[in-house]
mmCIF file of N, CA and C in Angstrom:
data_model
loop_
_atom_site.group_PDB
_atom_site.id
_atom_site.type_symbol
_atom_site.label_atom_id
_atom_site.label_comp_id
_atom_site.label_asym_id
_atom_site.label_seq_id
_atom_site.Cartn_x
_atom_site.Cartn_y
_atom_site.Cartn_z
ATOM 1 N N MET A 293 13.829 2.664 22.003
ATOM 2 C CA MET A 293 13.602 2.164 20.672
ATOM 3 C C MET A 293 14.939 1.890 19.996
ATOM 4 N N SER A 294 15.036 0.755 19.361
ATOM 5 C CA SER A 294 16.277 0.348 18.703
ATOM 6 C C SER A 294 16.468 1.082 17.384
ATOM 7 N N ASP A 295 17.735 1.320 17.042
ATOM 8 C CA ASP A 295 18.033 1.909 15.745
ATOM 9 C C ASP A 295 18.338 0.834 14.709
ATOM 10 N N LYS A 296 18.106 -0.432 15.076
ATOM 11 C CA LYS A 296 18.327 -1.537 14.159
ATOM 12 C C LYS A 296 17.253 -1.524 13.079
ATOM 13 N N LYS A 297 17.644 -1.784 11.858
ATOM 14 C CA LYS A 297 16.705 -1.854 10.742
ATOM 15 C C LYS A 297 16.063 -3.238 10.740
ATOM 16 N N THR A 298 14.713 -3.276 10.702
ATOM 17 C CA THR A 298 13.977 -4.537 10.770
ATOM 18 C C THR A 298 13.050 -4.666 9.576
ATOM 19 N N ALA A 299 13.166 -5.771 8.854
ATOM 20 C CA ALA A 299 12.271 -6.047 7.729
ATOM 21 C C ALA A 299 10.904 -6.466 8.260
ATOM 22 N N ILE A 300 9.856 -6.015 7.589
ATOM 23 C CA ILE A 300 8.486 -6.317 7.987
ATOM 24 C C ILE A 300 7.816 -7.116 6.872
ATOM 25 N N THR A 301 7.313 -8.309 7.213
ATOM 26 C CA THR A 301 6.530 -9.111 6.279
ATOM 27 C C THR A 301 5.302 -9.626 7.010
ATOM 28 N N PRO A 302 4.114 -9.047 6.740
ATOM 29 C CA PRO A 302 2.904 -9.528 7.397
ATOM 30 C C PRO A 302 2.558 -10.950 6.955
ATOM 31 N N ALA A 303 1.766 -11.639 7.755
ATOM 32 C CA ALA A 303 1.361 -13.011 7.439
ATOM 33 C C ALA A 303 0.581 -13.092 6.126
ATOM 34 N N THR A 304 -0.044 -11.995 5.719
ATOM 35 C CA THR A 304 -0.842 -11.980 4.489
ATOM 36 C C THR A 304 0.006 -11.863 3.226
ATOM 37 N N HIS A 305 1.302 -11.638 3.397
ATOM 38 C CA HIS A 305 2.188 -11.394 2.266
ATOM 39 C C HIS A 305 3.170 -12.557 2.094
ATOM 40 N N PRO A 306 3.499 -12.918 0.853
ATOM 41 C CA PRO A 306 4.525 -13.940 0.638
ATOM 42 C C PRO A 306 5.906 -13.341 0.884
ATOM 43 N N ALA A 307 6.884 -14.203 1.004
ATOM 44 C CA ALA A 307 8.260 -13.704 1.065
ATOM 45 C C ALA A 307 8.528 -12.972 -0.241
ATOM 46 N N PRO A 308 9.219 -11.852 -0.198
ATOM 47 C CA PRO A 308 9.500 -11.113 -1.433
ATOM 48 C C PRO A 308 10.276 -11.979 -2.425
ATOM 49 N N PRO A 309 10.000 -11.808 -3.729
ATOM 50 C CA PRO A 309 10.659 -12.630 -4.747
ATOM 51 C C PRO A 309 12.097 -12.217 -5.037
ATOM 52 N N ALA A 310 12.523 -11.097 -4.488
ATOM 53 C CA ALA A 310 13.898 -10.619 -4.678
ATOM 54 C C ALA A 310 14.368 -10.029 -3.353
ATOM 55 N N ARG A 311 15.532 -9.449 -3.336
ATOM 56 C CA ARG A 311 16.114 -8.934 -2.102
ATOM 57 C C ARG A 311 15.541 -7.557 -1.762
ATOM 58 N N PHE A 312 14.297 -7.558 -1.308
ATOM 59 C CA PHE A 312 13.661 -6.349 -0.796
ATOM 60 C C PHE A 312 12.672 -6.764 0.273
ATOM 61 N N SER A 313 12.143 -5.810 0.979
ATOM 62 C CA SER A 313 11.198 -6.074 2.066
ATOM 63 C C SER A 313 9.880 -5.377 1.774
ATOM 64 N N HIS A 314 8.784 -5.944 2.279
ATOM 65 C CA HIS A 314 7.480 -5.298 2.140
ATOM 66 C C HIS A 314 7.442 -4.011 2.958
ATOM 67 N N GLY A 315 8.192 -3.985 4.022
ATOM 68 C CA GLY A 315 8.317 -2.793 4.841
ATOM 69 C C GLY A 315 9.606 -2.870 5.624
ATOM 70 N N VAL A 316 10.112 -1.717 6.041
ATOM 71 C CA VAL A 316 11.314 -1.661 6.864
ATOM 72 C C VAL A 316 11.079 -0.630 7.961
ATOM 73 N N ARG A 317 11.377 -1.047 9.196
ATOM 74 C CA ARG A 317 11.271 -0.119 10.319
ATOM 75 C C ARG A 317 12.653 0.099 10.916
ATOM 76 N N LYS A 318 12.947 1.355 11.195
ATOM 77 C CA LYS A 318 14.173 1.721 11.900
ATOM 78 C C LYS A 318 13.787 2.798 12.890
ATOM 79 N N GLY A 319 13.957 2.503 14.174
ATOM 80 C CA GLY A 319 13.515 3.437 15.202
ATOM 81 C C GLY A 319 12.022 3.652 15.072
ATOM 82 N N ASN A 320 11.605 4.905 14.962
ATOM 83 C CA ASN A 320 10.174 5.184 14.871
ATOM 84 C C ASN A 320 9.721 5.464 13.436
ATOM 85 N N ILE A 321 10.552 5.104 12.463
ATOM 86 C CA ILE A 321 10.202 5.314 11.060
ATOM 87 C C ILE A 321 9.919 3.970 10.403
ATOM 88 N N LEU A 322 8.795 3.914 9.677
ATOM 89 C CA LEU A 322 8.406 2.703 8.956
ATOM 90 C C LEU A 322 8.112 3.085 7.511
ATOM 91 N N GLN A 323 8.868 2.497 6.594
ATOM 92 C CA GLN A 323 8.614 2.690 5.163
ATOM 93 C C GLN A 323 7.941 1.440 4.626
ATOM 94 N N VAL A 324 6.756 1.622 4.054
ATOM 95 C CA VAL A 324 6.046 0.523 3.402
ATOM 96 C C VAL A 324 6.411 0.562 1.926
ATOM 97 N N ALA A 325 6.925 -0.549 1.424
ATOM 98 C CA ALA A 325 7.269 -0.643 0.003
ATOM 99 C C ALA A 325 5.997 -0.594 -0.832
ATOM 100 N N GLY A 326 6.154 -0.344 -2.107
ATOM 101 C CA GLY A 326 5.001 -0.307 -3.009
ATOM 102 C C GLY A 326 4.214 -1.599 -2.939
ATOM 103 N N GLN A 327 2.930 -1.459 -2.674
ATOM 104 C CA GLN A 327 2.026 -2.593 -2.592
ATOM 105 C C GLN A 327 1.062 -2.539 -3.772
ATOM 106 N N VAL A 328 0.629 -3.700 -4.224
ATOM 107 C CA VAL A 328 -0.339 -3.787 -5.314
ATOM 108 C C VAL A 328 -1.559 -4.567 -4.821
ATOM 109 N N GLY A 329 -2.527 -4.743 -5.707
ATOM 110 C CA GLY A 329 -3.810 -5.323 -5.316
ATOM 111 C C GLY A 329 -3.891 -6.825 -5.340
ATOM 112 N N PHE A 330 -2.851 -7.506 -4.895
ATOM 113 C CA PHE A 330 -2.912 -8.967 -4.791
ATOM 114 C C PHE A 330 -3.695 -9.375 -3.552
ATOM 115 N N LEU A 331 -4.479 -10.432 -3.701
ATOM 116 C CA LEU A 331 -5.186 -11.022 -2.560
ATOM 117 C C LEU A 331 -4.170 -11.556 -1.562
ATOM 118 N N PRO A 332 -4.572 -11.730 -0.283
ATOM 119 C CA PRO A 332 -3.647 -12.317 0.698
ATOM 120 C C PRO A 332 -3.058 -13.629 0.187
ATOM 121 N N HIS A 333 -1.800 -13.828 0.521
ATOM 122 C CA HIS A 333 -1.038 -14.984 0.053
ATOM 123 C C HIS A 333 -1.625 -16.298 0.552
ATOM 124 N N VAL A 334 -1.684 -17.278 -0.355
ATOM 125 C CA VAL A 334 -2.058 -18.652 -0.024
ATOM 126 C C VAL A 334 -0.955 -19.538 -0.583
ATOM 127 N N ASP A 335 -0.365 -20.395 0.270
ATOM 128 C CA ASP A 335 0.704 -21.283 -0.192
ATOM 129 C C ASP A 335 0.255 -22.074 -1.414
ATOM 130 N N GLY A 336 1.115 -22.149 -2.393
ATOM 131 C CA GLY A 336 0.833 -22.921 -3.598
ATOM 132 C C GLY A 336 0.051 -22.162 -4.652
ATOM 133 N N ARG A 337 -0.429 -20.956 -4.337
ATOM 134 C CA ARG A 337 -1.172 -20.160 -5.320
ATOM 135 C C ARG A 337 -0.310 -18.980 -5.747
ATOM 136 N N PRO A 338 -0.195 -18.756 -7.050
ATOM 137 C CA PRO A 338 0.591 -17.594 -7.485
ATOM 138 C C PRO A 338 -0.101 -16.304 -7.059
ATOM 139 N N PRO A 339 0.636 -15.186 -7.023
ATOM 140 C CA PRO A 339 0.000 -13.911 -6.690
ATOM 141 C C PRO A 339 -1.205 -13.666 -7.599
ATOM 142 N N THR A 340 -2.337 -13.326 -6.970
ATOM 143 C CA THR A 340 -3.595 -13.188 -7.693
ATOM 144 C C THR A 340 -4.203 -11.817 -7.437
ATOM 145 N N PRO A 341 -4.436 -11.020 -8.491
ATOM 146 C CA PRO A 341 -5.080 -9.718 -8.293
ATOM 147 C C PRO A 341 -6.482 -9.878 -7.691
ATOM 148 N N ALA A 342 -6.900 -8.892 -6.911
ATOM 149 C CA ALA A 342 -8.227 -8.913 -6.286
ATOM 150 C C ALA A 342 -9.326 -8.893 -7.333
ATOM 151 N N GLY A 343 -9.022 -8.441 -8.512
ATOM 152 C CA GLY A 343 -9.981 -8.383 -9.607
ATOM 153 C C GLY A 343 -9.444 -7.497 -10.690
ATOM 154 N N PRO A 344 -10.168 -7.396 -11.793
ATOM 155 C CA PRO A 344 -9.677 -6.600 -12.919
ATOM 156 C C PRO A 344 -9.960 -5.101 -12.797
ATOM 157 N N THR A 345 -10.826 -4.705 -11.854
ATOM 158 C CA THR A 345 -11.236 -3.298 -11.805
ATOM 159 C C THR A 345 -10.344 -2.467 -10.898
ATOM 160 N N LEU A 346 -10.332 -1.160 -11.167
ATOM 161 C CA LEU A 346 -9.584 -0.243 -10.321
ATOM 162 C C LEU A 346 -10.106 -0.295 -8.890
ATOM 163 N N ARG A 347 -11.418 -0.375 -8.714
ATOM 164 C CA ARG A 347 -12.016 -0.426 -7.375
ATOM 165 C C ARG A 347 -11.480 -1.622 -6.581
ATOM 166 N N GLU A 348 -11.560 -2.804 -7.162
ATOM 167 C CA GLU A 348 -11.099 -4.006 -6.470
ATOM 168 C C GLU A 348 -9.621 -3.901 -6.105
ATOM 169 N N GLN A 349 -8.829 -3.455 -7.055
ATOM 170 C CA GLN A 349 -7.393 -3.382 -6.821
ATOM 171 C C GLN A 349 -7.016 -2.279 -5.841
ATOM 172 N N THR A 350 -7.688 -1.134 -5.913
ATOM 173 C CA THR A 350 -7.368 -0.033 -4.993
ATOM 174 C C THR A 350 -7.675 -0.426 -3.560
ATOM 175 N N LEU A 351 -8.850 -0.987 -3.324
ATOM 176 C CA LEU A 351 -9.224 -1.355 -1.956
ATOM 177 C C LEU A 351 -8.313 -2.441 -1.407
ATOM 178 N N GLN A 352 -7.933 -3.420 -2.233
ATOM 179 C CA GLN A 352 -7.019 -4.462 -1.777
ATOM 180 C C GLN A 352 -5.632 -3.894 -1.540
ATOM 181 N N THR A 353 -5.188 -2.991 -2.393
ATOM 182 C CA THR A 353 -3.875 -2.377 -2.227
ATOM 183 C C THR A 353 -3.809 -1.611 -0.910
ATOM 184 N N LEU A 354 -4.844 -0.839 -0.599
ATOM 185 C CA LEU A 354 -4.879 -0.115 0.674
ATOM 186 C C LEU A 354 -4.848 -1.088 1.854
ATOM 187 N N GLU A 355 -5.563 -2.196 1.749
ATOM 188 C CA GLU A 355 -5.527 -3.201 2.817
ATOM 189 C C GLU A 355 -4.144 -3.827 2.933
ATOM 190 N N ASN A 356 -3.455 -4.007 1.818
ATOM 191 C CA ASN A 356 -2.103 -4.563 1.859
ATOM 192 C C ASN A 356 -1.122 -3.589 2.501
ATOM 193 N N VAL A 357 -1.281 -2.291 2.224
ATOM 194 C CA VAL A 357 -0.457 -1.284 2.902
ATOM 195 C C VAL A 357 -0.754 -1.325 4.394
ATOM 196 N N ARG A 358 -2.033 -1.381 4.749
ATOM 197 C CA ARG A 358 -2.411 -1.404 6.165
ATOM 198 C C ARG A 358 -1.820 -2.628 6.873
ATOM 199 N N ALA A 359 -1.787 -3.773 6.213
ATOM 200 C CA ALA A 359 -1.217 -4.983 6.819
ATOM 201 C C ALA A 359 0.257 -4.787 7.162
ATOM 202 N N VAL A 360 1.000 -4.128 6.273
ATOM 203 C CA VAL A 360 2.419 -3.873 6.542
ATOM 204 C C VAL A 360 2.549 -2.868 7.682
ATOM 205 N N LEU A 361 1.733 -1.812 7.651
ATOM 206 C CA LEU A 361 1.759 -0.833 8.747
ATOM 207 C C LEU A 361 1.534 -1.520 10.087
ATOM 208 N N GLU A 362 0.485 -2.328 10.174
ATOM 209 C CA GLU A 362 0.141 -2.976 11.440
ATOM 210 C C GLU A 362 1.220 -3.956 11.883
ATOM 211 N N ALA A 363 1.800 -4.697 10.931
ATOM 212 C CA ALA A 363 2.876 -5.633 11.278
ATOM 213 C C ALA A 363 4.099 -4.884 11.813
ATOM 214 N N GLY A 364 4.244 -3.629 11.399
ATOM 215 C CA GLY A 364 5.358 -2.808 11.864
ATOM 216 C C GLY A 364 5.024 -1.956 13.068
ATOM 217 N N GLY A 365 3.822 -2.137 13.644
ATOM 218 C CA GLY A 365 3.436 -1.401 14.841
ATOM 219 C C GLY A 365 2.834 -0.036 14.581
ATOM 220 N N ALA A 366 2.363 0.201 13.362
ATOM 221 C CA ALA A 366 1.817 1.506 12.992
ATOM 222 C C ALA A 366 0.373 1.370 12.533
ATOM 223 N N GLY A 367 -0.242 2.514 12.293
ATOM 224 C CA GLY A 367 -1.588 2.577 11.741
ATOM 225 C C GLY A 367 -1.671 3.748 10.786
ATOM 226 N N TRP A 368 -2.832 3.925 10.189
ATOM 227 C CA TRP A 368 -2.997 5.005 9.212
ATOM 228 C C TRP A 368 -2.710 6.374 9.807
ATOM 229 N N ASP A 369 -3.032 6.607 11.085
ATOM 230 C CA ASP A 369 -2.781 7.919 11.674
ATOM 231 C C ASP A 369 -1.285 8.224 11.839
ATOM 232 N N ASP A 370 -0.443 7.206 11.702
ATOM 233 C CA ASP A 370 1.010 7.410 11.765
ATOM 234 C C ASP A 370 1.604 7.760 10.405
ATOM 235 N N VAL A 371 0.813 7.620 9.349
ATOM 236 C CA VAL A 371 1.326 7.823 7.993
ATOM 237 C C VAL A 371 1.480 9.308 7.699
ATOM 238 N N MET A 372 2.671 9.672 7.255
ATOM 239 C CA MET A 372 2.988 11.058 6.899
ATOM 240 C C MET A 372 2.853 11.294 5.401
ATOM 241 N N MET A 373 3.145 10.258 4.601
ATOM 242 C CA MET A 373 3.168 10.414 3.143
ATOM 243 C C MET A 373 2.684 9.139 2.484
ATOM 244 N N ILE A 374 1.823 9.305 1.495
ATOM 245 C CA ILE A 374 1.355 8.200 0.656
ATOM 246 C C ILE A 374 1.666 8.574 -0.789
ATOM 247 N N ARG A 375 2.211 7.614 -1.517
ATOM 248 C CA ARG A 375 2.428 7.807 -2.947
ATOM 249 C C ARG A 375 1.599 6.774 -3.695
ATOM 250 N N VAL A 376 0.817 7.249 -4.645
ATOM 251 C CA VAL A 376 -0.050 6.397 -5.458
ATOM 252 C C VAL A 376 0.462 6.438 -6.893
ATOM 253 N N TYR A 377 0.599 5.273 -7.480
ATOM 254 C CA TYR A 377 1.046 5.160 -8.867
ATOM 255 C C TYR A 377 -0.070 4.486 -9.659
ATOM 256 N N LEU A 378 -0.538 5.152 -10.696
ATOM 257 C CA LEU A 378 -1.580 4.616 -11.567
ATOM 258 C C LEU A 378 -0.987 4.315 -12.936
ATOM 259 N N THR A 379 -1.622 3.406 -13.665
ATOM 260 C CA THR A 379 -1.158 3.095 -15.011
ATOM 261 C C THR A 379 -1.930 3.855 -16.081
ATOM 262 N N ASP A 380 -2.972 4.602 -15.674
ATOM 263 C CA ASP A 380 -3.827 5.281 -16.649
ATOM 264 C C ASP A 380 -4.339 6.594 -16.063
ATOM 265 N N THR A 381 -4.102 7.701 -16.766
ATOM 266 C CA THR A 381 -4.576 8.998 -16.273
ATOM 267 C C THR A 381 -6.096 9.037 -16.140
ATOM 268 N N ALA A 382 -6.805 8.213 -16.877
ATOM 269 C CA ALA A 382 -8.268 8.183 -16.801
ATOM 270 C C ALA A 382 -8.757 7.662 -15.451
ATOM 271 N N HIS A 383 -7.882 7.085 -14.652
ATOM 272 C CA HIS A 383 -8.274 6.512 -13.352
ATOM 273 C C HIS A 383 -8.182 7.496 -12.191
ATOM 274 N N PHE A 384 -7.688 8.705 -12.413
ATOM 275 C CA PHE A 384 -7.499 9.663 -11.316
ATOM 276 C C PHE A 384 -8.779 9.910 -10.525
ATOM 277 N N ALA A 385 -9.855 10.272 -11.188
ATOM 278 C CA ALA A 385 -11.090 10.655 -10.491
ATOM 279 C C ALA A 385 -11.644 9.489 -9.678
ATOM 280 N N GLU A 386 -11.708 8.296 -10.273
ATOM 281 C CA GLU A 386 -12.237 7.141 -9.538
ATOM 282 C C GLU A 386 -11.342 6.793 -8.352
ATOM 283 N N MET A 387 -10.025 6.835 -8.553
ATOM 284 C CA MET A 387 -9.117 6.528 -7.449
ATOM 285 C C MET A 387 -9.312 7.529 -6.317
ATOM 286 N N ASN A 388 -9.443 8.810 -6.632
ATOM 287 C CA ASN A 388 -9.653 9.820 -5.593
ATOM 288 C C ASN A 388 -10.931 9.553 -4.797
ATOM 289 N N GLU A 389 -12.000 9.162 -5.471
ATOM 290 C CA GLU A 389 -13.257 8.833 -4.771
ATOM 291 C C GLU A 389 -13.069 7.632 -3.850
ATOM 292 N N LEU A 390 -12.422 6.589 -4.355
ATOM 293 C CA LEU A 390 -12.188 5.386 -3.550
ATOM 294 C C LEU A 390 -11.293 5.695 -2.352
ATOM 295 N N TYR A 391 -10.251 6.467 -2.587
ATOM 296 C CA TYR A 391 -9.289 6.869 -1.551
ATOM 297 C C TYR A 391 -10.007 7.643 -0.446
ATOM 298 N N ASP A 392 -10.787 8.658 -0.839
ATOM 299 C CA ASP A 392 -11.508 9.471 0.151
ATOM 300 C C ASP A 392 -12.479 8.627 0.968
ATOM 301 N N ALA A 393 -13.239 7.767 0.297
ATOM 302 C CA ALA A 393 -14.222 6.927 1.002
ATOM 303 C C ALA A 393 -13.521 5.954 1.945
ATOM 304 N N TYR A 394 -12.418 5.366 1.505
ATOM 305 C CA TYR A 394 -11.682 4.414 2.341
ATOM 306 C C TYR A 394 -11.211 5.085 3.626
ATOM 307 N N PHE A 395 -10.584 6.252 3.503
ATOM 308 C CA PHE A 395 -10.040 6.902 4.690
ATOM 309 C C PHE A 395 -11.133 7.490 5.583
ATOM 310 N N GLN A 396 -12.264 7.827 5.013
ATOM 311 C CA GLN A 396 -13.401 8.244 5.842
ATOM 312 C C GLN A 396 -13.884 7.059 6.679
ATOM 313 N N GLU A 397 -13.977 5.875 6.070
ATOM 314 C CA GLU A 397 -14.370 4.657 6.798
ATOM 315 C C GLU A 397 -13.363 4.299 7.880
ATOM 316 N N GLN A 398 -12.086 4.596 7.640
ATOM 317 C CA GLN A 398 -11.030 4.278 8.610
ATOM 318 C C GLN A 398 -11.022 5.262 9.774
ATOM 319 N N GLY A 399 -11.758 6.369 9.645
ATOM 320 C CA GLY A 399 -11.771 7.377 10.699
ATOM 321 C C GLY A 399 -10.438 8.091 10.828
ATOM 322 N N LEU A 400 -9.752 8.278 9.720
ATOM 323 C CA LEU A 400 -8.439 8.917 9.739
ATOM 324 C C LEU A 400 -8.551 10.338 10.267
ATOM 325 N N GLY A 401 -7.715 10.669 11.268
ATOM 326 C CA GLY A 401 -7.734 11.998 11.872
ATOM 327 C C GLY A 401 -7.330 13.071 10.883
ATOM 328 N N GLU A 402 -6.050 13.150 10.581
ATOM 329 C CA GLU A 402 -5.519 14.117 9.622
ATOM 330 C C GLU A 402 -5.023 13.364 8.402
ATOM 331 N N ALA A 403 -5.353 13.863 7.248
ATOM 332 C CA ALA A 403 -4.912 13.217 6.008
ATOM 333 C C ALA A 403 -3.396 13.380 5.849
ATOM 334 N N PRO A 404 -2.706 12.339 5.397
ATOM 335 C CA PRO A 404 -1.273 12.468 5.140
ATOM 336 C C PRO A 404 -1.037 13.269 3.859
ATOM 337 N N ALA A 405 0.186 13.714 3.694
ATOM 338 C CA ALA A 405 0.571 14.270 2.406
ATOM 339 C C ALA A 405 0.446 13.143 1.384
ATOM 340 N N ALA A 406 0.144 13.496 0.156
ATOM 341 C CA ALA A 406 -0.035 12.457 -0.863
ATOM 342 C C ALA A 406 0.420 12.962 -2.215
ATOM 343 N N ARG A 407 0.806 12.015 -3.034
ATOM 344 C CA ARG A 407 1.182 12.320 -4.415
ATOM 345 C C ARG A 407 0.655 11.192 -5.271
ATOM 346 N N THR A 408 0.054 11.539 -6.390
ATOM 347 C CA THR A 408 -0.382 10.538 -7.356
ATOM 348 C C THR A 408 0.320 10.823 -8.667
ATOM 349 N N THR A 409 0.846 9.785 -9.271
ATOM 350 C CA THR A 409 1.524 9.921 -10.548
ATOM 351 C C THR A 409 1.120 8.749 -11.430
ATOM 352 N N VAL A 410 1.362 8.876 -12.703
ATOM 353 C CA VAL A 410 1.056 7.804 -13.640
ATOM 354 C C VAL A 410 2.371 7.262 -14.174
ATOM 355 N N TYR A 411 2.470 5.944 -14.146
ATOM 356 C CA TYR A 411 3.617 5.302 -14.774
ATOM 357 C C TYR A 411 3.178 3.946 -15.279
ATOM 358 N N VAL A 412 3.938 3.327 -16.121
ATOM 359 C CA VAL A 412 3.474 2.111 -16.780
ATOM 360 C C VAL A 412 4.287 0.882 -16.384
ATOM 361 N N GLY A 413 5.001 0.957 -15.286
ATOM 362 C CA GLY A 413 5.906 -0.115 -14.914
ATOM 363 C C GLY A 413 5.321 -1.249 -14.110
ATOM 364 N N LEU A 414 3.999 -1.386 -14.042
ATOM 365 C CA LEU A 414 3.401 -2.473 -13.266
ATOM 366 C C LEU A 414 3.231 -3.721 -14.124
ATOM 367 N N PRO A 415 3.251 -4.908 -13.490
ATOM 368 C CA PRO A 415 3.002 -6.134 -14.252
ATOM 369 C C PRO A 415 1.621 -6.086 -14.926
ATOM 370 N N ALA A 416 1.484 -6.821 -16.003
ATOM 371 C CA ALA A 416 0.248 -6.842 -16.784
ATOM 372 C C ALA A 416 -0.968 -7.089 -15.895
ATOM 373 N N GLY A 417 -2.008 -6.291 -16.093
ATOM 374 C CA GLY A 417 -3.259 -6.458 -15.358
ATOM 375 C C GLY A 417 -3.346 -5.647 -14.084
ATOM 376 N N LEU A 418 -2.210 -5.165 -13.566
ATOM 377 C CA LEU A 418 -2.240 -4.364 -12.339
ATOM 378 C C LEU A 418 -2.376 -2.888 -12.697
ATOM 379 N N LEU A 419 -3.250 -2.192 -11.963
ATOM 380 C CA LEU A 419 -3.614 -0.822 -12.296
ATOM 381 C C LEU A 419 -3.099 0.214 -11.311
ATOM 382 N N ILE A 420 -2.673 -0.228 -10.103
ATOM 383 C CA ILE A 420 -2.329 0.721 -9.055
ATOM 384 C C ILE A 420 -1.267 0.130 -8.130
ATOM 385 N N GLU A 421 -0.413 1.005 -7.621
ATOM 386 C CA GLU A 421 0.576 0.653 -6.601
ATOM 387 C C GLU A 421 0.584 1.800 -5.586
ATOM 388 N N ILE A 422 0.719 1.471 -4.314
ATOM 389 C CA ILE A 422 0.738 2.479 -3.261
ATOM 390 C C ILE A 422 1.848 2.160 -2.270
ATOM 391 N N ASP A 423 2.620 3.200 -1.883
ATOM 392 C CA ASP A 423 3.574 3.040 -0.787
ATOM 393 C C ASP A 423 3.288 4.090 0.263
ATOM 394 N N ALA A 424 3.879 3.945 1.429
ATOM 395 C CA ALA A 424 3.589 4.865 2.541
ATOM 396 C C ALA A 424 4.797 4.982 3.458
ATOM 397 N N LEU A 425 4.922 6.157 4.063
ATOM 398 C CA LEU A 425 5.948 6.429 5.063
ATOM 399 C C LEU A 425 5.244 6.800 6.371
ATOM 400 N N ALA A 426 5.549 6.066 7.436
ATOM 401 C CA ALA A 426 4.925 6.325 8.736
ATOM 402 C C ALA A 426 5.990 6.691 9.763
ATOM 403 N N VAL A 427 5.606 7.566 10.678
ATOM 404 C CA VAL A 427 6.450 7.925 11.814
ATOM 405 C C VAL A 427 5.637 7.638 13.070
ATOM 406 N N LEU A 428 6.168 6.747 13.914
ATOM 407 C CA LEU A 428 5.440 6.319 15.116
ATOM 408 C C LEU A 428 5.822 7.159 16.309
ATOM 409 N N GLY A 429 4.869 7.314 17.207
ATOM 410 C CA GLY A 429 5.144 7.959 18.488
ATOM 411 C C GLY A 429 5.092 9.455 18.493
#
């Protein structure tokens, strides 16, 4: 395995708007940058949220994280840590239900460590951001 750092951009994601990567892999470590609930990229269409609800955005955000994981050669079972950022403390319970149901559907073996925090730094209309750290092999 190479120790070269490799940027990961899945086909579903646009090129980043600034000097960052959707994911970076070095050796057997893959860091997925914070993902939000934008629908898969379509040329000529601006980034579009999956919908206005926490449910729509959470499920799309998890799929966007999964796309970066898969493009980097990983899967959910390789994830060691997930960080969830919400814009509203009132969303904790619903997000936890959606999170649990999603990973049950994925057949996740062991749950990764996780942290959820609230912050207000997301663009208008976005309710959730998720990043992940995976270790392969």
